[in-house]
Amino acid sequence: MKFSRREYLKTIAVMGTLAAVKIYTADIKRALALAASGEVRVLWIQGAGCTGCTISLLQTNDPDLVEAITNFRLAIDFHPTIMIPAGEEALTELEGTVQGKKPLDVLIVEGAVPEGNFCMVGERNGEPVPFEKWVRELGEKAKYVVAVGTCATFGGIPSGQPNPTKCRGVQEVLPGKTVINIPGCPPHPDWMLLTLTPVLLGHANWIELDEDNRPKMFFHDYIHDLCQRRQFFENMRIAETFGEDECLWMLGCRGPITKSDCSLRLWNKGTSFCILSNGPCIGCTEKGFPDPPFSPFYQPVGFEELERKKLKGKVEVKPKVEQYRRSELLDTLIKLGVAVGAIGVIGYGASRALRKKEEKEEG
């Protein structure tokens, strides 16, 4: 299959990113192989974070670890977690890029960027080098910059109030650069692979970004709109304790104010996601997480404050969140279902009338 912008975006629009992973597996491998061959040079640096984004990427299953990640590991000239070189030998890759000796196609940043000496990576002339300095110097050299994980995109947990280390996202450190943000704590491996593939192939312009520089193909709909438990909310069946298979709003679900395709994509090879596992969405893909309105965790937010007894009394609740809306996709699916149902009824009626006519003629 020819890998073109038109076909790529068409596949995403018509079949969704779930199908795109399957369809473009070969192209994903090709992109990673290009990097492995040295045709595309990639550096992956990490600041204030837990390495969860790297672990998530290593858990990808299509392409699987043997087919793709081995090549991807070889592709990256610097990665603090999975590279073989260490110490000064490893830092030569960074220094060579800063000095202009080596080109840099893609800079991938994991983890938030603390201010000054709160995070140091290696030494230069006997002095520790702040991670912030590496981000600025390498970011200026890179053709494309990709921030993976909520820490790198928006500051995430390290930037939580009162944020004594002044952690922030990569975009704040590189205000003159377009940074592609792939949030999530951690991001789904599909989000990373389907974003990095066009970037590694030199087609970053294929990726349509939202107002927060997130790929729209993953962060278009609110989780609440496409949640498998949406029907419970519509009927005001609200869970009061964990373990109840009902809407988790009163237990702190941030689905109504969080954009992500988690409810469609699912995690761990399509097994489940937070809400299906009876855990409320905490809004980890959104700017501002984990501060209010995403915390305090396990407390409701986003709707009129009603007492539990009123909720259990099935009192109608009108959402107050301005962003709340019924998903266009959901509406389309509903209309499609009605149309298909109508066609089925008409077809059934026609076939039955024809059968009766045949029976009458035979009689």
mmCIF file of C-alpha atoms in Angstrom:
data_model
loop_
_atom_site.group_PDB
_atom_site.id
_atom_site.type_symbol
_atom_site.label_atom_id
_atom_site.label_comp_id
_atom_site.label_asym_id
_atom_site.label_seq_id
_atom_site.Cartn_x
_atom_site.Cartn_y
_atom_site.Cartn_z
ATOM 1 C CA MET A 1 0.000 0.000 0.000
ATOM 2 C CA LYS A 2 1.320 3.421 -0.956
ATOM 3 C CA PHE A 3 1.756 5.551 2.129
ATOM 4 C CA SER A 4 0.217 8.902 1.174
ATOM 5 C CA ARG A 5 -1.329 11.742 3.160
ATOM 6 C CA ARG A 6 -4.685 11.339 1.434
ATOM 7 C CA GLU A 7 -4.928 7.604 2.046
ATOM 8 C CA TYR A 8 -3.633 7.935 5.601
ATOM 9 C CA LEU A 9 -6.151 10.604 6.602
ATOM 10 C CA LYS A 10 -8.934 8.841 4.702
ATOM 11 C CA THR A 11 -8.253 5.631 6.584
ATOM 12 C CA ILE A 12 -8.264 7.487 9.896
ATOM 13 C CA ALA A 13 -11.531 9.280 9.074
ATOM 14 C CA VAL A 14 -13.446 6.321 7.651
ATOM 15 C CA MET A 15 -12.097 3.350 9.581
ATOM 16 C CA GLY A 16 -10.602 5.017 12.638
ATOM 17 C CA THR A 17 -7.164 4.841 14.186
ATOM 18 C CA LEU A 18 -7.834 1.333 15.465
ATOM 19 C CA ALA A 19 -7.944 0.007 11.903
ATOM 20 C CA ALA A 20 -5.051 2.225 10.868
ATOM 21 C CA VAL A 21 -2.703 0.410 13.246
ATOM 22 C CA LYS A 22 -3.448 -2.844 11.424
ATOM 23 C CA ILE A 23 -3.435 -1.391 7.931
ATOM 24 C CA TYR A 24 -0.234 0.602 8.347
ATOM 25 C CA THR A 25 1.760 -1.950 10.322
ATOM 26 C CA ALA A 26 4.170 -2.357 7.410
ATOM 27 C CA ASP A 27 4.650 1.410 7.139
ATOM 28 C CA ILE A 28 5.215 1.692 10.873
ATOM 29 C CA LYS A 29 7.951 -0.917 10.572
ATOM 30 C CA ARG A 30 9.412 0.890 7.572
ATOM 31 C CA ALA A 31 9.522 4.175 9.482
ATOM 32 C CA LEU A 32 11.312 2.548 12.395
ATOM 33 C CA ALA A 33 13.675 0.767 10.019
ATOM 34 C CA LEU A 34 14.568 4.086 8.360
ATOM 35 C CA ALA A 35 15.621 5.398 11.732
ATOM 36 C CA ALA A 36 17.509 2.181 12.465
ATOM 37 C CA SER A 37 19.462 2.528 9.218
ATOM 38 C CA GLY A 38 20.545 6.021 10.173
ATOM 39 C CA GLU A 39 18.530 7.771 7.458
ATOM 40 C CA VAL A 40 16.463 9.427 10.179
ATOM 41 C CA ARG A 41 18.256 10.505 13.340
ATOM 42 C CA VAL A 42 16.301 10.421 16.596
ATOM 43 C CA LEU A 43 17.186 11.472 20.144
ATOM 44 C CA TRP A 44 14.950 10.638 23.108
ATOM 45 C CA ILE A 45 15.658 12.556 26.314
ATOM 46 C CA GLN A 46 13.902 12.351 29.662
ATOM 47 C CA GLY A 47 13.387 14.863 32.453
ATOM 48 C CA ALA A 48 11.048 14.752 35.449
ATOM 49 C CA GLY A 49 8.997 11.603 34.950
ATOM 50 C CA CYS A 50 8.599 7.943 35.848
ATOM 51 C CA THR A 51 9.673 6.318 32.525
ATOM 52 C CA GLY A 52 6.084 5.073 32.137
ATOM 53 C CA CYS A 53 5.859 6.445 28.587
ATOM 54 C CA THR A 54 8.835 4.367 27.467
ATOM 55 C CA ILE A 55 7.392 1.294 29.179
ATOM 56 C CA SER A 56 4.053 1.880 27.456
ATOM 57 C CA LEU A 57 5.701 2.082 24.036
ATOM 58 C CA LEU A 58 7.590 -1.132 24.743
ATOM 59 C CA GLN A 59 4.240 -2.828 25.392
ATOM 60 C CA THR A 60 3.007 -2.241 21.854
ATOM 61 C CA ASN A 61 1.793 -5.439 20.237
ATOM 62 C CA ASP A 62 1.236 -4.490 16.593
ATOM 63 C CA PRO A 63 4.046 -4.325 15.471
ATOM 64 C CA ASP A 64 5.200 -6.411 18.394
ATOM 65 C CA LEU A 65 8.359 -5.981 20.454
ATOM 66 C CA VAL A 66 10.525 -8.288 18.338
ATOM 67 C CA GLU A 67 9.416 -6.856 14.990
ATOM 68 C CA ALA A 68 9.520 -3.154 15.760
ATOM 69 C CA ILE A 69 10.864 -2.098 19.100
ATOM 70 C CA THR A 70 14.212 -3.839 18.595
ATOM 71 C CA ASN A 71 14.717 -1.745 15.466
ATOM 72 C CA PHE A 72 13.384 1.332 17.219
ATOM 73 C CA ARG A 73 15.884 0.858 20.025
ATOM 74 C CA LEU A 74 18.681 0.684 17.487
ATOM 75 C CA ALA A 75 17.242 3.753 15.784
ATOM 76 C CA ILE A 76 17.623 6.039 18.773
ATOM 77 C CA ASP A 77 21.099 7.441 19.247
ATOM 78 C CA PHE A 78 20.264 8.494 22.796
ATOM 79 C CA HIS A 79 17.672 7.035 25.150
ATOM 80 C CA PRO A 80 18.402 7.035 28.903
ATOM 81 C CA THR A 81 16.441 3.826 29.513
ATOM 82 C CA ILE A 82 17.137 1.411 26.667
ATOM 83 C CA MET A 83 20.463 2.484 25.140
ATOM 84 C CA ILE A 84 23.614 0.467 25.712
ATOM 85 C CA PRO A 85 26.232 3.273 26.022
ATOM 86 C CA ALA A 86 26.516 5.109 29.333
ATOM 87 C CA GLY A 87 28.278 8.095 30.851
ATOM 88 C CA GLU A 88 30.452 10.288 28.632
ATOM 89 C CA GLU A 89 30.140 7.882 25.711
ATOM 90 C CA ALA A 90 26.373 8.310 25.674
ATOM 91 C CA LEU A 91 26.563 12.093 26.019
ATOM 92 C CA THR A 92 28.752 12.410 22.921
ATOM 93 C CA GLU A 93 25.596 11.970 20.845
ATOM 94 C CA LEU A 94 23.968 14.949 22.538
ATOM 95 C CA GLU A 95 27.063 17.117 22.443
ATOM 96 C CA GLY A 96 27.717 16.296 18.784
ATOM 97 C CA THR A 97 24.214 17.457 17.920
ATOM 98 C CA VAL A 98 24.484 20.657 19.943
ATOM 99 C CA GLN A 99 27.798 21.484 18.239
ATOM 100 C CA GLY A 100 26.267 20.924 14.802
ATOM 101 C CA LYS A 101 28.412 17.877 13.987
ATOM 102 C CA LYS A 102 25.355 15.653 13.562
ATOM 103 C CA PRO A 103 21.901 16.523 12.194
ATOM 104 C CA LEU A 104 18.785 15.926 14.269
ATOM 105 C CA ASP A 105 15.531 14.951 12.572
ATOM 106 C CA VAL A 106 13.331 14.153 15.564
ATOM 107 C CA LEU A 107 13.699 15.097 19.221
ATOM 108 C CA ILE A 108 11.409 13.117 21.529
ATOM 109 C CA VAL A 109 11.019 14.425 25.060
ATOM 110 C CA GLU A 110 9.634 12.388 27.938
ATOM 111 C CA GLY A 111 9.070 13.969 31.344
ATOM 112 C CA ALA A 112 8.480 17.538 32.471
ATOM 113 C CA VAL A 113 11.113 20.269 32.246
ATOM 114 C CA PRO A 114 12.110 21.620 35.700
ATOM 115 C CA GLU A 115 13.679 25.030 36.030
ATOM 116 C CA GLY A 116 17.439 25.267 36.457
ATOM 117 C CA ASN A 117 19.308 22.797 38.636
ATOM 118 C CA PHE A 118 16.369 20.667 39.753
ATOM 119 C CA CYS A 119 17.129 18.148 36.986
ATOM 120 C CA MET A 120 20.652 17.611 35.651
ATOM 121 C CA VAL A 121 21.813 15.385 32.780
ATOM 122 C CA GLY A 122 25.545 14.786 32.524
ATOM 123 C CA GLU A 123 28.332 17.342 32.706
ATOM 124 C CA ARG A 124 29.983 19.850 30.407
ATOM 125 C CA ASN A 125 33.437 21.126 31.259
ATOM 126 C CA GLY A 126 33.064 19.647 34.724
ATOM 127 C CA GLU A 127 29.751 21.397 35.404
ATOM 128 C CA PRO A 128 26.319 19.661 35.587
ATOM 129 C CA VAL A 129 24.057 20.475 32.622
ATOM 130 C CA PRO A 130 20.409 21.305 33.429
ATOM 131 C CA PHE A 131 17.848 19.261 31.526
ATOM 132 C CA GLU A 132 16.190 22.552 30.586
ATOM 133 C CA LYS A 133 19.368 23.544 28.712
ATOM 134 C CA TRP A 134 19.410 20.289 26.742
ATOM 135 C CA VAL A 135 15.783 20.795 25.706
ATOM 136 C CA ARG A 136 16.483 24.316 24.449
ATOM 137 C CA GLU A 137 19.694 23.439 22.608
ATOM 138 C CA LEU A 138 18.468 20.217 21.025
ATOM 139 C CA GLY A 139 15.012 21.632 20.325
ATOM 140 C CA GLU A 140 16.514 24.424 18.264
ATOM 141 C CA LYS A 141 18.447 21.886 16.165
ATOM 142 C CA ALA A 142 15.598 19.396 15.601
ATOM 143 C CA LYS A 143 13.349 19.422 12.537
ATOM 144 C CA TYR A 144 10.499 18.023 14.627
ATOM 145 C CA VAL A 145 9.897 17.942 18.365
ATOM 146 C CA VAL A 146 7.515 15.414 19.915
ATOM 147 C CA ALA A 147 6.515 15.485 23.584
ATOM 148 C CA VAL A 148 5.294 12.126 24.883
ATOM 149 C CA GLY A 149 3.305 11.847 28.085
ATOM 150 C CA THR A 150 1.403 14.467 30.066
ATOM 151 C CA CYS A 151 4.549 15.479 31.969
ATOM 152 C CA ALA A 152 6.313 16.483 28.749
ATOM 153 C CA THR A 153 3.236 17.985 27.119
ATOM 154 C CA PHE A 154 1.703 20.034 29.935
ATOM 155 C CA GLY A 155 3.879 19.495 33.017
ATOM 156 C CA GLY A 156 1.789 16.671 34.455
ATOM 157 C CA ILE A 157 2.223 15.414 37.999
ATOM 158 C CA PRO A 158 5.686 17.027 38.506
ATOM 159 C CA SER A 159 4.077 20.441 37.880
ATOM 160 C CA GLY A 160 1.252 19.889 40.361
ATOM 161 C CA GLN A 161 0.559 22.665 42.842
ATOM 162 C CA PRO A 162 2.585 24.245 44.401
ATOM 163 C CA ASN A 163 5.174 23.162 41.794
ATOM 164 C CA PRO A 164 8.353 24.096 43.720
ATOM 165 C CA THR A 165 10.630 22.965 40.846
ATOM 166 C CA LYS A 166 8.747 25.116 38.292
ATOM 167 C CA CYS A 167 8.117 22.110 36.048
ATOM 168 C CA ARG A 168 6.393 22.774 32.724
ATOM 169 C CA GLY A 169 5.796 21.246 29.328
ATOM 170 C CA VAL A 170 8.222 21.325 26.398
ATOM 171 C CA GLN A 171 6.165 23.882 24.465
ATOM 172 C CA GLU A 172 6.725 26.467 27.212
ATOM 173 C CA VAL A 173 10.475 25.953 26.925
ATOM 174 C CA LEU A 174 10.384 26.131 23.103
ATOM 175 C CA PRO A 175 7.768 28.826 22.433
ATOM 176 C CA GLY A 176 8.927 29.395 18.867
ATOM 177 C CA LYS A 177 8.683 25.736 17.893
ATOM 178 C CA THR A 178 5.656 23.614 17.049
ATOM 179 C CA VAL A 179 5.721 20.730 19.510
ATOM 180 C CA ILE A 180 3.518 17.721 18.762
ATOM 181 C CA ASN A 181 1.957 16.718 22.078
ATOM 182 C CA ILE A 182 0.992 13.118 22.853
ATOM 183 C CA PRO A 183 -0.426 13.334 26.392
ATOM 184 C CA GLY A 184 -1.477 10.508 28.675
ATOM 185 C CA CYS A 185 -0.151 9.094 31.922
ATOM 186 C CA PRO A 186 1.112 7.107 30.137
ATOM 187 C CA PRO A 187 0.113 7.560 26.465
ATOM 188 C CA HIS A 188 -1.357 4.574 24.639
ATOM 189 C CA PRO A 189 1.344 2.893 22.480
ATOM 190 C CA ASP A 190 -0.903 3.300 19.420
ATOM 191 C CA TRP A 191 -0.967 7.069 19.926
ATOM 192 C CA MET A 192 2.811 7.152 19.903
ATOM 193 C CA LEU A 193 3.337 4.785 16.965
ATOM 194 C CA LEU A 194 0.709 6.362 14.698
ATOM 195 C CA THR A 195 2.110 9.813 15.432
ATOM 196 C CA LEU A 196 5.789 8.945 15.175
ATOM 197 C CA THR A 197 5.362 7.033 11.904
ATOM 198 C CA PRO A 198 4.519 10.032 9.687
ATOM 199 C CA VAL A 199 7.019 12.160 11.631
ATOM 200 C CA LEU A 200 9.845 9.690 11.033
ATOM 201 C CA LEU A 201 8.878 9.539 7.354
ATOM 202 C CA GLY A 202 9.075 13.330 7.143
ATOM 203 C CA HIS A 203 5.321 13.903 6.970
ATOM 204 C CA ALA A 204 4.594 15.637 10.259
ATOM 205 C CA ASN A 205 2.258 17.977 8.368
ATOM 206 C CA TRP A 206 -0.131 15.051 7.920
ATOM 207 C CA ILE A 207 -1.024 15.226 11.595
ATOM 208 C CA GLU A 208 -3.890 17.606 12.305
ATOM 209 C CA LEU A 209 -3.441 19.144 15.738
ATOM 210 C CA ASP A 210 -6.009 20.601 18.133
ATOM 211 C CA GLU A 211 -5.682 23.796 20.168
ATOM 212 C CA ASP A 212 -3.303 22.002 22.565
ATOM 213 C CA ASN A 213 -1.175 20.557 19.730
ATOM 214 C CA ARG A 214 -2.568 17.063 20.285
ATOM 215 C CA PRO A 215 -3.308 14.825 17.269
ATOM 216 C CA LYS A 216 -7.049 15.285 16.688
ATOM 217 C CA MET A 217 -7.411 11.691 15.534
ATOM 218 C CA PHE A 218 -6.935 10.506 19.123
ATOM 219 C CA PHE A 219 -8.233 13.451 21.151
ATOM 220 C CA HIS A 220 -11.397 14.510 19.338
ATOM 221 C CA ASP A 221 -14.269 13.213 21.488
ATOM 222 C CA TYR A 222 -14.981 13.395 25.185
ATOM 223 C CA ILE A 223 -14.704 10.043 26.950
ATOM 224 C CA HIS A 224 -18.142 10.616 28.498
ATOM 225 C CA ASP A 225 -19.743 10.874 25.043
ATOM 226 C CA LEU A 226 -18.547 7.458 23.911
ATOM 227 C CA CYS A 227 -18.392 5.727 27.283
ATOM 228 C CA GLN A 228 -19.876 2.246 27.548
ATOM 229 C CA ARG A 229 -21.649 3.476 30.705
ATOM 230 C CA ARG A 230 -23.194 6.551 29.112
ATOM 231 C CA GLN A 231 -26.635 4.929 29.216
ATOM 232 C CA PHE A 232 -26.426 4.775 33.003
ATOM 233 C CA PHE A 233 -25.836 8.516 33.200
ATOM 234 C CA GLU A 234 -28.755 9.196 30.847
ATOM 235 C CA ASN A 235 -30.991 7.189 33.182
ATOM 236 C CA MET A 236 -29.383 8.684 36.293
ATOM 237 C CA ARG A 237 -28.074 5.371 37.534
ATOM 238 C CA ILE A 238 -25.087 6.706 39.464
ATOM 239 C CA ALA A 239 -22.692 4.481 41.409
ATOM 240 C CA GLU A 240 -22.164 5.396 45.066
ATOM 241 C CA THR A 241 -19.446 2.853 45.812
ATOM 242 C CA PHE A 242 -16.692 1.252 43.778
ATOM 243 C CA GLY A 243 -17.641 -2.028 42.173
ATOM 244 C CA GLU A 244 -21.074 -0.904 40.979
ATOM 245 C CA ASP A 245 -21.499 -1.225 37.207
ATOM 246 C CA GLU A 246 -23.083 2.211 36.796
ATOM 247 C CA CYS A 247 -21.982 5.758 35.893
ATOM 248 C CA LEU A 248 -18.953 6.753 37.974
ATOM 249 C CA TRP A 249 -19.579 10.520 38.057
ATOM 250 C CA MET A 250 -20.155 10.682 41.838
ATOM 251 C CA LEU A 251 -16.918 8.727 42.319
ATOM 252 C CA GLY A 252 -14.944 11.416 40.519
ATOM 253 C CA CYS A 253 -15.032 10.433 36.835
ATOM 254 C CA ARG A 254 -13.570 13.217 34.641
ATOM 255 C CA GLY A 255 -14.840 11.667 31.411
ATOM 256 C CA PRO A 256 -17.142 14.672 30.703
ATOM 257 C CA ILE A 257 -14.156 17.061 30.552
ATOM 258 C CA THR A 258 -11.510 14.730 29.083
ATOM 259 C CA LYS A 259 -10.838 14.141 25.390
ATOM 260 C CA SER A 260 -9.435 10.755 24.405
ATOM 261 C CA ASP A 261 -10.412 7.643 22.444
ATOM 262 C CA CYS A 262 -9.700 5.318 25.402
ATOM 263 C CA SER A 263 -13.283 4.006 25.431
ATOM 264 C CA LEU A 264 -12.953 2.890 21.800
ATOM 265 C CA ARG A 265 -9.291 1.899 21.640
ATOM 266 C CA LEU A 266 -9.023 0.145 25.013
ATOM 267 C CA TRP A 267 -5.688 -0.850 26.543
ATOM 268 C CA ASN A 268 -3.617 -4.016 27.033
ATOM 269 C CA LYS A 269 -4.341 -5.469 23.596
ATOM 270 C CA GLY A 270 -7.902 -4.166 23.563
ATOM 271 C CA THR A 271 -8.811 -5.657 26.942
ATOM 272 C CA SER A 272 -10.179 -2.754 28.963
ATOM 273 C CA PHE A 273 -9.635 0.807 30.183
ATOM 274 C CA CYS A 274 -10.053 2.698 33.447
ATOM 275 C CA ILE A 275 -13.852 2.979 33.531
ATOM 276 C CA LEU A 276 -14.496 -0.604 32.406
ATOM 277 C CA SER A 277 -12.213 -1.648 35.258
ATOM 278 C CA ASN A 278 -14.452 0.293 37.686
ATOM 279 C CA GLY A 279 -11.956 3.123 38.025
ATOM 280 C CA PRO A 280 -13.122 6.673 37.199
ATOM 281 C CA CYS A 281 -11.322 8.617 34.485
ATOM 282 C CA ILE A 282 -8.870 11.038 36.122
ATOM 283 C CA GLY A 283 -8.380 13.243 33.049
ATOM 284 C CA CYS A 284 -4.705 12.434 32.491
ATOM 285 C CA THR A 285 -4.708 13.540 28.822
ATOM 286 C CA GLU A 286 -5.815 17.087 29.620
ATOM 287 C CA LYS A 287 -3.898 20.303 30.183
ATOM 288 C CA GLY A 288 -3.910 21.178 33.882
ATOM 289 C CA PHE A 289 -3.889 17.602 35.184
ATOM 290 C CA PRO A 290 -3.558 16.773 38.101
ATOM 291 C CA ASP A 291 -4.657 20.142 39.534
ATOM 292 C CA PRO A 292 -8.335 21.213 39.789
ATOM 293 C CA PRO A 293 -10.735 20.531 38.176
ATOM 294 C CA PHE A 294 -9.072 17.098 37.875
ATOM 295 C CA SER A 295 -8.493 16.890 41.603
ATOM 296 C CA PRO A 296 -9.354 16.159 44.338
ATOM 297 C CA PHE A 297 -9.655 12.642 42.950
ATOM 298 C CA TYR A 298 -12.821 10.631 43.579
ATOM 299 C CA GLN A 299 -14.960 13.738 44.007
ATOM 300 C CA PRO A 300 -17.575 14.738 41.380
ATOM 301 C CA VAL A 301 -17.033 17.730 39.133
ATOM 302 C CA GLY A 302 -18.607 19.275 36.068
ATOM 303 C CA PHE A 303 -22.332 19.077 36.823
ATOM 304 C CA GLU A 304 -24.802 20.805 39.116
ATOM 305 C CA GLU A 305 -24.071 19.876 42.702
ATOM 306 C CA LEU A 306 -26.899 17.658 43.900
ATOM 307 C CA GLU A 307 -27.223 15.607 47.031
ATOM 308 C CA ARG A 308 -26.852 11.872 46.678
ATOM 309 C CA LYS A 309 -30.449 11.284 47.706
ATOM 310 C CA LYS A 310 -31.619 13.483 44.829
ATOM 311 C CA LEU A 311 -29.483 11.539 42.384
ATOM 312 C CA LYS A 312 -30.821 8.253 43.659
ATOM 313 C CA GLY A 313 -34.291 9.756 43.311
ATOM 314 C CA LYS A 314 -33.650 9.967 39.550
ATOM 315 C CA VAL A 315 -33.874 13.766 39.517
ATOM 316 C CA GLU A 316 -33.032 15.111 36.059
ATOM 317 C CA VAL A 317 -29.588 16.719 35.884
ATOM 318 C CA LYS A 318 -28.600 19.314 33.298
ATOM 319 C CA PRO A 319 -24.835 19.376 32.625
ATOM 320 C CA LYS A 320 -23.117 22.696 33.322
ATOM 321 C CA VAL A 321 -19.855 21.972 31.537
ATOM 322 C CA GLU A 322 -19.722 24.272 28.509
ATOM 323 C CA GLN A 323 -17.737 21.736 26.496
ATOM 324 C CA TYR A 324 -20.267 18.992 27.117
ATOM 325 C CA ARG A 325 -21.986 17.865 23.973
ATOM 326 C CA ARG A 326 -23.212 14.717 22.335
ATOM 327 C CA SER A 327 -20.493 13.343 20.123
ATOM 328 C CA GLU A 328 -20.954 13.775 16.379
ATOM 329 C CA LEU A 329 -19.760 10.204 15.990
ATOM 330 C CA LEU A 330 -22.322 8.981 18.496
ATOM 331 C CA ASP A 331 -25.088 10.871 16.714
ATOM 332 C CA THR A 332 -23.942 9.425 13.410
ATOM 333 C CA LEU A 333 -23.944 5.911 14.813
ATOM 334 C CA ILE A 334 -27.424 6.433 16.234
ATOM 335 C CA LYS A 335 -28.722 7.746 12.907
ATOM 336 C CA LEU A 336 -27.024 4.895 11.089
ATOM 337 C CA GLY A 337 -28.586 2.402 13.467
ATOM 338 C CA VAL A 338 -32.040 3.911 12.908
ATOM 339 C CA ALA A 339 -31.533 3.882 9.157
ATOM 340 C CA VAL A 340 -30.347 0.287 9.142
ATOM 341 C CA GLY A 341 -33.241 -0.674 11.367
ATOM 342 C CA ALA A 342 -35.722 1.059 9.079
ATOM 343 C CA ILE A 343 -34.268 -0.663 6.037
ATOM 344 C CA GLY A 344 -34.524 -3.974 7.846
ATOM 345 C CA VAL A 345 -38.173 -3.390 8.742
ATOM 346 C CA ILE A 346 -39.025 -2.336 5.184
ATOM 347 C CA GLY A 347 -37.140 -5.294 3.764
ATOM 348 C CA TYR A 348 -38.832 -7.697 6.162
ATOM 349 C CA GLY A 349 -42.267 -6.272 5.319
ATOM 350 C CA ALA A 350 -41.641 -6.495 1.586
ATOM 351 C CA SER A 351 -40.376 -10.054 1.772
ATOM 352 C CA ARG A 352 -43.341 -11.096 3.895
ATOM 353 C CA ALA A 353 -45.823 -9.491 1.456
ATOM 354 C CA LEU A 354 -44.110 -11.226 -1.452
ATOM 355 C CA ARG A 355 -44.207 -14.556 0.360
ATOM 356 C CA LYS A 356 -47.944 -14.183 1.063
ATOM 357 C CA LYS A 357 -48.568 -13.317 -2.583
ATOM 358 C CA GLU A 358 -46.673 -16.434 -3.711
ATOM 359 C CA GLU A 359 -48.579 -18.596 -1.235
ATOM 360 C CA LYS A 360 -51.886 -17.165 -2.478
ATOM 361 C CA GLU A 361 -50.991 -17.839 -6.106
ATOM 362 C CA GLU A 362 -49.931 -21.393 -5.289
ATOM 363 C CA GLY A 363 -53.195 -21.916 -3.408
#
